[in-house]
Amino acid sequence: MILMAAFGFLLKGLDPARAPFLALVATLMALSMAISLENLPFFAPMAGAVLWLYIAQGAAARARLLWFAAGALFAFPLFFAATVAPGTYAQPACDAFSAPWLGAVLAAAMALAALALAAPNLDRRARALATAGVATASLAVFVALAPKCLRGPFADLDPLIARLWLAHVREVMSLRELVAQGPGEAIALAAPAALGLVAALGRLRGAEGRQRLEWALTSVTIALGLCASALHIRVFSSVTPLAMVALAGGVAALVARFDPAPMLRNMLAGVLVFCLSPVGFALAFVDAGAPAPRTEAACLTPQALAPLAALPAGRVISPFNMGAHVLAQTPHAAFAAPYHRNNHGNRLAAEVFLATPEKAEALTRAAGATLIVWCKASQTPSPLVVAAPQGLAAMLARGEAPAWLERRASPDAPLLVFAPRSME
């Protein structure tokens, strides 16, 4: 919603008479980044549109660039102070709003404000070179403050955890991987966004003046979102709303060509938009009746966790995705959890499950773990089992247990619960 609001206000702000809207655009960008960096790829073409106007129009675009820069200079420090603990102001984080991002934005905003003031004295070539210099300087500030972040938002993630956990998280799956699992869901996700891009390009073809710029920006933003979604399907949640707006406009224009009665036109347009929406494609292509294999979710219900919750508080080693539920629904502490900054705990759990039963015992006792759990009910192969067929995880998945572990729950329960035997 923040992205859609920012994009809508940007289109308003492209009108010279509505330049103050661009300060609101910068404010919404800051708010979005303070929450998450997910929308950052979409903000690049949005900011690029403001810069392109400055390069093309010079002094005529001066007010718009000043409002945009002023909004950034006000909002980004404000939201940084509101969401980042003072003790971590200088701590770089590649995956969240932190000092490197703030430094890069402030450097760019101050430079853009200076360029706006200098606009009457610069020709188009000088404005283009100066704008490129601002972008380069902003990137240089970011790299100087956090060079590791050039490797991506998960630069600090342990490679072992990335392979065993993150690579299997559905929302970071690529579109090609989703197609390999079955084309139906991939079609339901990708087709509406692709049709939205086609509709935006169609409107661009016949547009003139400022509307042409608006549809060009819409087309570029949707295209960028589609490319990013091909890498991580999670991005569809951001680009699809914008694509559906373009698609609805395209459908409305198409239906209007036939000049039906107003009520019939509205009904026909509504039906077509629904059929071409993710819901429509899902109804047509996703086989809801196909039985899905049981996953670890079968062990995450309060009923499945009840035997574990009944035990005295302890420290649990579990597969990654169970950790949050262990914390929320039992009195226990958890080593592993689906959190990419939990390198130490996740690494320990991975090493225990991958190790031979003998080595796993030593690791478990050294860590002070009092319980080990495994989801017996899951029918999908765990990466921990695939990675180490002779490891502890593989042994537990076969329904076996080493002698140093004793059961603390029924072997017929979906969740297997073990405790290290006393050394006495």
Short mmCIF file of N, CA and C in Angstrom, two decimals, residues 133-252:
data_model
loop_
_atom_site.label_atom_id
_atom_site.label_comp_id
_atom_site.label_asym_id
_atom_site.label_seq_id
_atom_site.Cartn_x
_atom_site.Cartn_y
_atom_site.Cartn_z
N GLY A 133 27.02 12.09 -11.62
CA GLY A 133 27.98 12.23 -10.54
C GLY A 133 27.34 12.07 -9.18
N VAL A 134 26.12 12.59 -9.01
CA VAL A 134 25.41 12.42 -7.74
C VAL A 134 25.13 10.95 -7.47
N ALA A 135 24.65 10.24 -8.49
CA ALA A 135 24.38 8.81 -8.31
C ALA A 135 25.65 8.04 -7.95
N THR A 136 26.75 8.39 -8.61
CA THR A 136 28.02 7.72 -8.33
C THR A 136 28.49 8.02 -6.91
N ALA A 137 28.38 9.28 -6.51
CA ALA A 137 28.81 9.67 -5.17
C ALA A 137 27.97 8.98 -4.10
N SER A 138 26.67 8.90 -4.33
CA SER A 138 25.78 8.22 -3.37
C SER A 138 26.16 6.76 -3.23
N LEU A 139 26.42 6.11 -4.36
CA LEU A 139 26.83 4.70 -4.31
C LEU A 139 28.17 4.57 -3.60
N ALA A 140 29.07 5.51 -3.83
CA ALA A 140 30.39 5.46 -3.19
C ALA A 140 30.25 5.57 -1.67
N VAL A 141 29.35 6.44 -1.20
CA VAL A 141 29.11 6.57 0.24
C VAL A 141 28.62 5.25 0.81
N PHE A 142 27.67 4.63 0.11
CA PHE A 142 27.11 3.36 0.58
C PHE A 142 28.20 2.29 0.65
N VAL A 143 29.00 2.17 -0.40
CA VAL A 143 30.05 1.15 -0.44
C VAL A 143 31.10 1.41 0.62
N ALA A 144 31.42 2.67 0.85
CA ALA A 144 32.42 2.99 1.87
C ALA A 144 31.94 2.61 3.26
N LEU A 145 30.65 2.77 3.51
CA LEU A 145 30.10 2.46 4.83
C LEU A 145 29.80 0.97 5.02
N ALA A 146 29.50 0.29 3.92
CA ALA A 146 29.13 -1.14 4.04
C ALA A 146 29.50 -1.89 2.77
N PRO A 147 30.79 -2.11 2.52
CA PRO A 147 31.19 -2.79 1.28
C PRO A 147 30.63 -4.21 1.17
N LYS A 148 30.41 -4.86 2.31
CA LYS A 148 29.89 -6.23 2.27
C LYS A 148 28.50 -6.30 1.66
N CYS A 149 27.76 -5.19 1.73
CA CYS A 149 26.37 -5.20 1.26
C CYS A 149 26.28 -5.30 -0.26
N LEU A 150 27.39 -5.15 -0.96
CA LEU A 150 27.38 -5.38 -2.40
C LEU A 150 27.06 -6.84 -2.72
N ARG A 151 27.20 -7.71 -1.72
CA ARG A 151 26.87 -9.13 -1.93
C ARG A 151 25.39 -9.40 -1.72
N GLY A 152 24.61 -8.38 -1.37
CA GLY A 152 23.18 -8.56 -1.22
C GLY A 152 22.72 -8.41 0.21
N PRO A 153 21.39 -8.46 0.42
CA PRO A 153 20.85 -8.24 1.77
C PRO A 153 21.21 -9.33 2.77
N PHE A 154 21.57 -10.51 2.29
CA PHE A 154 21.90 -11.61 3.19
C PHE A 154 23.41 -11.86 3.23
N ALA A 155 24.17 -10.78 3.12
CA ALA A 155 25.62 -10.91 3.08
C ALA A 155 26.18 -11.54 4.36
N ASP A 156 25.51 -11.32 5.49
CA ASP A 156 26.00 -11.84 6.77
C ASP A 156 25.51 -13.25 7.07
N LEU A 157 24.67 -13.80 6.24
CA LEU A 157 24.10 -15.12 6.51
C LEU A 157 25.15 -16.20 6.31
N ASP A 158 25.24 -17.11 7.28
CA ASP A 158 26.15 -18.24 7.19
C ASP A 158 25.85 -19.05 5.93
N PRO A 159 26.85 -19.33 5.08
CA PRO A 159 26.58 -20.07 3.83
C PRO A 159 25.91 -21.42 4.06
N LEU A 160 26.25 -22.09 5.15
CA LEU A 160 25.61 -23.37 5.43
C LEU A 160 24.12 -23.19 5.68
N ILE A 161 23.76 -22.15 6.43
CA ILE A 161 22.35 -21.89 6.72
C ILE A 161 21.63 -21.43 5.46
N ALA A 162 22.31 -20.67 4.63
CA ALA A 162 21.71 -20.26 3.36
C ALA A 162 21.35 -21.48 2.51
N ARG A 163 22.22 -22.48 2.52
CA ARG A 163 21.98 -23.68 1.70
C ARG A 163 20.91 -24.58 2.31
N LEU A 164 20.90 -24.70 3.62
CA LEU A 164 19.99 -25.65 4.27
C LEU A 164 18.62 -25.04 4.57
N TRP A 165 18.57 -23.71 4.74
CA TRP A 165 17.30 -23.09 5.12
C TRP A 165 16.81 -22.08 4.09
N LEU A 166 17.57 -20.99 3.87
CA LEU A 166 17.07 -19.90 3.04
C LEU A 166 16.74 -20.37 1.62
N ALA A 167 17.56 -21.25 1.07
CA ALA A 167 17.32 -21.73 -0.30
C ALA A 167 16.00 -22.47 -0.44
N HIS A 168 15.41 -22.86 0.69
CA HIS A 168 14.15 -23.62 0.66
C HIS A 168 12.97 -22.80 1.15
N VAL A 169 13.20 -21.52 1.44
CA VAL A 169 12.10 -20.64 1.84
C VAL A 169 11.31 -20.27 0.59
N ARG A 170 10.02 -20.48 0.64
CA ARG A 170 9.20 -20.34 -0.56
C ARG A 170 9.24 -18.93 -1.15
N GLU A 171 9.18 -17.92 -0.32
CA GLU A 171 9.07 -16.56 -0.83
C GLU A 171 10.33 -16.07 -1.54
N VAL A 172 11.47 -16.71 -1.31
CA VAL A 172 12.67 -16.32 -2.04
C VAL A 172 12.96 -17.27 -3.20
N MET A 173 12.01 -18.15 -3.46
CA MET A 173 12.14 -19.07 -4.59
C MET A 173 12.07 -18.30 -5.90
N SER A 174 12.78 -18.78 -6.90
CA SER A 174 12.71 -18.14 -8.22
C SER A 174 11.47 -18.64 -8.96
N LEU A 175 11.07 -17.89 -9.97
CA LEU A 175 9.90 -18.29 -10.76
C LEU A 175 10.16 -19.61 -11.47
N ARG A 176 11.37 -19.82 -11.91
CA ARG A 176 11.70 -21.07 -12.59
C ARG A 176 11.55 -22.26 -11.64
N GLU A 177 11.97 -22.09 -10.38
CA GLU A 177 11.81 -23.16 -9.41
C GLU A 177 10.33 -23.43 -9.12
N LEU A 178 9.52 -22.37 -9.10
CA LEU A 178 8.09 -22.55 -8.88
C LEU A 178 7.46 -23.28 -10.06
N VAL A 179 7.88 -22.96 -11.27
CA VAL A 179 7.36 -23.67 -12.46
C VAL A 179 7.69 -25.15 -12.38
N ALA A 180 8.90 -25.46 -11.89
CA ALA A 180 9.30 -26.87 -11.78
C ALA A 180 8.41 -27.64 -10.82
N GLN A 181 7.85 -26.96 -9.83
CA GLN A 181 6.96 -27.62 -8.87
C GLN A 181 5.56 -27.79 -9.43
N GLY A 182 5.24 -27.07 -10.49
CA GLY A 182 3.91 -27.12 -11.09
C GLY A 182 3.60 -25.76 -11.69
N PRO A 183 3.22 -25.71 -12.96
CA PRO A 183 3.05 -24.41 -13.64
C PRO A 183 1.84 -23.62 -13.20
N GLY A 184 0.86 -24.26 -12.59
CA GLY A 184 -0.39 -23.57 -12.27
C GLY A 184 -0.20 -22.34 -11.41
N GLU A 185 0.51 -22.48 -10.29
CA GLU A 185 0.70 -21.35 -9.39
C GLU A 185 1.59 -20.29 -10.04
N ALA A 186 2.57 -20.72 -10.81
CA ALA A 186 3.44 -19.76 -11.49
C ALA A 186 2.64 -18.92 -12.48
N ILE A 187 1.70 -19.54 -13.19
CA ILE A 187 0.85 -18.80 -14.12
C ILE A 187 -0.02 -17.80 -13.36
N ALA A 188 -0.60 -18.25 -12.25
CA ALA A 188 -1.47 -17.37 -11.46
C ALA A 188 -0.72 -16.16 -10.92
N LEU A 189 0.57 -16.31 -10.63
CA LEU A 189 1.36 -15.20 -10.12
C LEU A 189 1.86 -14.29 -11.24
N ALA A 190 2.38 -14.89 -12.30
CA ALA A 190 3.09 -14.11 -13.31
C ALA A 190 2.18 -13.53 -14.39
N ALA A 191 1.15 -14.26 -14.77
CA ALA A 191 0.32 -13.81 -15.90
C ALA A 191 -0.34 -12.45 -15.66
N PRO A 192 -0.95 -12.19 -14.49
CA PRO A 192 -1.56 -10.87 -14.30
C PRO A 192 -0.55 -9.73 -14.40
N ALA A 193 0.63 -9.92 -13.82
CA ALA A 193 1.65 -8.86 -13.88
C ALA A 193 2.12 -8.65 -15.32
N ALA A 194 2.29 -9.75 -16.06
CA ALA A 194 2.72 -9.64 -17.46
C ALA A 194 1.65 -8.95 -18.30
N LEU A 195 0.38 -9.28 -18.06
CA LEU A 195 -0.70 -8.63 -18.80
C LEU A 195 -0.80 -7.15 -18.41
N GLY A 196 -0.52 -6.85 -17.14
CA GLY A 196 -0.50 -5.45 -16.72
C GLY A 196 0.56 -4.67 -17.47
N LEU A 197 1.72 -5.28 -17.69
CA LEU A 197 2.78 -4.62 -18.44
C LEU A 197 2.34 -4.40 -19.89
N VAL A 198 1.71 -5.42 -20.48
CA VAL A 198 1.21 -5.26 -21.86
C VAL A 198 0.21 -4.11 -21.94
N ALA A 199 -0.69 -4.05 -20.95
CA ALA A 199 -1.69 -2.98 -20.94
C ALA A 199 -1.02 -1.62 -20.79
N ALA A 200 -0.03 -1.51 -19.91
CA ALA A 200 0.67 -0.24 -19.72
C ALA A 200 1.39 0.18 -21.00
N LEU A 201 2.02 -0.77 -21.68
CA LEU A 201 2.70 -0.45 -22.94
C LEU A 201 1.69 -0.02 -24.00
N GLY A 202 0.51 -0.65 -23.97
CA GLY A 202 -0.52 -0.26 -24.92
C GLY A 202 -1.00 1.16 -24.69
N ARG A 203 -1.17 1.53 -23.41
CA ARG A 203 -1.58 2.91 -23.12
C ARG A 203 -0.46 3.89 -23.45
N LEU A 204 0.79 3.46 -23.28
CA LEU A 204 1.93 4.32 -23.60
C LEU A 204 1.96 4.64 -25.09
N ARG A 205 1.60 3.67 -25.89
CA ARG A 205 1.69 3.85 -27.34
C ARG A 205 0.83 5.00 -27.84
N GLY A 206 -0.35 5.18 -27.24
CA GLY A 206 -1.23 6.23 -27.71
C GLY A 206 -1.23 7.48 -26.86
N ALA A 207 -0.35 7.54 -25.85
CA ALA A 207 -0.36 8.67 -24.92
C ALA A 207 0.50 9.82 -25.46
N GLU A 208 0.20 11.01 -24.97
CA GLU A 208 0.96 12.19 -25.36
C GLU A 208 1.22 13.04 -24.13
N GLY A 209 2.24 13.89 -24.22
CA GLY A 209 2.53 14.83 -23.16
C GLY A 209 2.89 14.14 -21.85
N ARG A 210 2.36 14.69 -20.73
CA ARG A 210 2.69 14.16 -19.42
C ARG A 210 2.15 12.74 -19.23
N GLN A 211 1.02 12.42 -19.87
CA GLN A 211 0.49 11.06 -19.77
C GLN A 211 1.46 10.05 -20.35
N ARG A 212 2.17 10.44 -21.37
CA ARG A 212 3.17 9.53 -21.95
C ARG A 212 4.27 9.24 -20.93
N LEU A 213 4.69 10.26 -20.21
CA LEU A 213 5.70 10.05 -19.17
C LEU A 213 5.15 9.14 -18.07
N GLU A 214 3.90 9.36 -17.68
CA GLU A 214 3.30 8.55 -16.63
C GLU A 214 3.22 7.08 -17.02
N TRP A 215 2.78 6.82 -18.26
CA TRP A 215 2.68 5.42 -18.68
C TRP A 215 4.05 4.81 -18.93
N ALA A 216 5.01 5.61 -19.36
CA ALA A 216 6.39 5.10 -19.52
C ALA A 216 6.94 4.69 -18.16
N LEU A 217 6.73 5.53 -17.14
CA LEU A 217 7.20 5.21 -15.80
C LEU A 217 6.49 3.98 -15.26
N THR A 218 5.18 3.89 -15.50
CA THR A 218 4.43 2.71 -15.05
C THR A 218 4.97 1.45 -15.72
N SER A 219 5.22 1.52 -17.01
CA SER A 219 5.72 0.36 -17.74
C SER A 219 7.09 -0.07 -17.24
N VAL A 220 7.96 0.89 -17.03
CA VAL A 220 9.31 0.57 -16.55
C VAL A 220 9.25 -0.06 -15.16
N THR A 221 8.40 0.48 -14.29
CA THR A 221 8.30 -0.03 -12.92
C THR A 221 7.75 -1.45 -12.90
N ILE A 222 6.72 -1.71 -13.70
CA ILE A 222 6.16 -3.06 -13.76
C ILE A 222 7.18 -4.03 -14.35
N ALA A 223 7.88 -3.60 -15.40
CA ALA A 223 8.89 -4.47 -16.02
C ALA A 223 10.00 -4.80 -15.03
N LEU A 224 10.43 -3.81 -14.27
CA LEU A 224 11.45 -4.06 -13.26
C LEU A 224 10.94 -5.04 -12.21
N GLY A 225 9.67 -4.86 -11.79
CA GLY A 225 9.09 -5.77 -10.81
C GLY A 225 9.00 -7.19 -11.33
N LEU A 226 8.67 -7.34 -12.61
CA LEU A 226 8.61 -8.68 -13.20
C LEU A 226 9.99 -9.34 -13.21
N CYS A 227 11.01 -8.57 -13.55
CA CYS A 227 12.37 -9.13 -13.55
C CYS A 227 12.78 -9.55 -12.15
N ALA A 228 12.49 -8.70 -11.16
CA ALA A 228 12.83 -9.04 -9.78
C ALA A 228 12.01 -10.24 -9.30
N SER A 229 10.76 -10.33 -9.73
CA SER A 229 9.91 -11.45 -9.33
C SER A 229 10.40 -12.77 -9.91
N ALA A 230 11.04 -12.71 -11.07
CA ALA A 230 11.59 -13.93 -11.64
C ALA A 230 12.70 -14.50 -10.77
N LEU A 231 13.37 -13.61 -10.02
CA LEU A 231 14.42 -14.06 -9.11
C LEU A 231 13.85 -14.50 -7.77
N HIS A 232 12.88 -13.74 -7.25
CA HIS A 232 12.25 -14.06 -5.97
C HIS A 232 10.75 -13.80 -6.10
N ILE A 233 9.94 -14.84 -5.99
CA ILE A 233 8.51 -14.69 -6.25
C ILE A 233 7.84 -13.78 -5.23
N ARG A 234 8.50 -13.50 -4.13
CA ARG A 234 7.92 -12.60 -3.13
C ARG A 234 7.62 -11.23 -3.71
N VAL A 235 8.40 -10.81 -4.71
CA VAL A 235 8.24 -9.47 -5.28
C VAL A 235 6.90 -9.32 -5.99
N PHE A 236 6.27 -10.43 -6.37
CA PHE A 236 4.96 -10.33 -7.01
C PHE A 236 3.95 -9.61 -6.11
N SER A 237 4.11 -9.74 -4.80
CA SER A 237 3.18 -9.08 -3.89
C SER A 237 3.28 -7.56 -3.98
N SER A 238 4.41 -7.05 -4.44
CA SER A 238 4.58 -5.61 -4.60
C SER A 238 4.19 -5.13 -5.99
N VAL A 239 4.55 -5.89 -7.03
CA VAL A 239 4.32 -5.41 -8.39
C VAL A 239 2.91 -5.69 -8.89
N THR A 240 2.26 -6.73 -8.37
CA THR A 240 0.94 -7.09 -8.89
C THR A 240 -0.11 -6.01 -8.70
N PRO A 241 -0.20 -5.34 -7.53
CA PRO A 241 -1.21 -4.27 -7.42
C PRO A 241 -1.04 -3.18 -8.48
N LEU A 242 0.20 -2.77 -8.73
CA LEU A 242 0.43 -1.75 -9.75
C LEU A 242 0.07 -2.28 -11.13
N ALA A 243 0.43 -3.52 -11.41
CA ALA A 243 0.11 -4.12 -12.70
C ALA A 243 -1.40 -4.24 -12.90
N MET A 244 -2.12 -4.55 -11.82
CA MET A 244 -3.58 -4.69 -11.93
C MET A 244 -4.25 -3.35 -12.21
N VAL A 245 -3.70 -2.26 -11.69
CA VAL A 245 -4.25 -0.94 -12.00
C VAL A 245 -4.10 -0.67 -13.50
N ALA A 246 -2.91 -0.96 -14.04
CA ALA A 246 -2.69 -0.77 -15.48
C ALA A 246 -3.58 -1.71 -16.29
N LEU A 247 -3.73 -2.94 -15.83
CA LEU A 247 -4.56 -3.91 -16.54
C LEU A 247 -6.03 -3.47 -16.53
N ALA A 248 -6.49 -2.98 -15.38
CA ALA A 248 -7.88 -2.52 -15.30
C ALA A 248 -8.12 -1.36 -16.26
N GLY A 249 -7.14 -0.45 -16.34
CA GLY A 249 -7.27 0.65 -17.28
C GLY A 249 -7.28 0.18 -18.71
N GLY A 250 -6.44 -0.80 -19.03
CA GLY A 250 -6.42 -1.35 -20.38
C GLY A 250 -7.71 -2.06 -20.74
N VAL A 251 -8.25 -2.82 -19.80
CA VAL A 251 -9.51 -3.52 -20.04
C VAL A 251 -10.64 -2.53 -20.25
N ALA A 252 -10.67 -1.49 -19.41
CA ALA A 252 -11.72 -0.48 -19.54
C ALA A 252 -11.66 0.20 -20.91
#
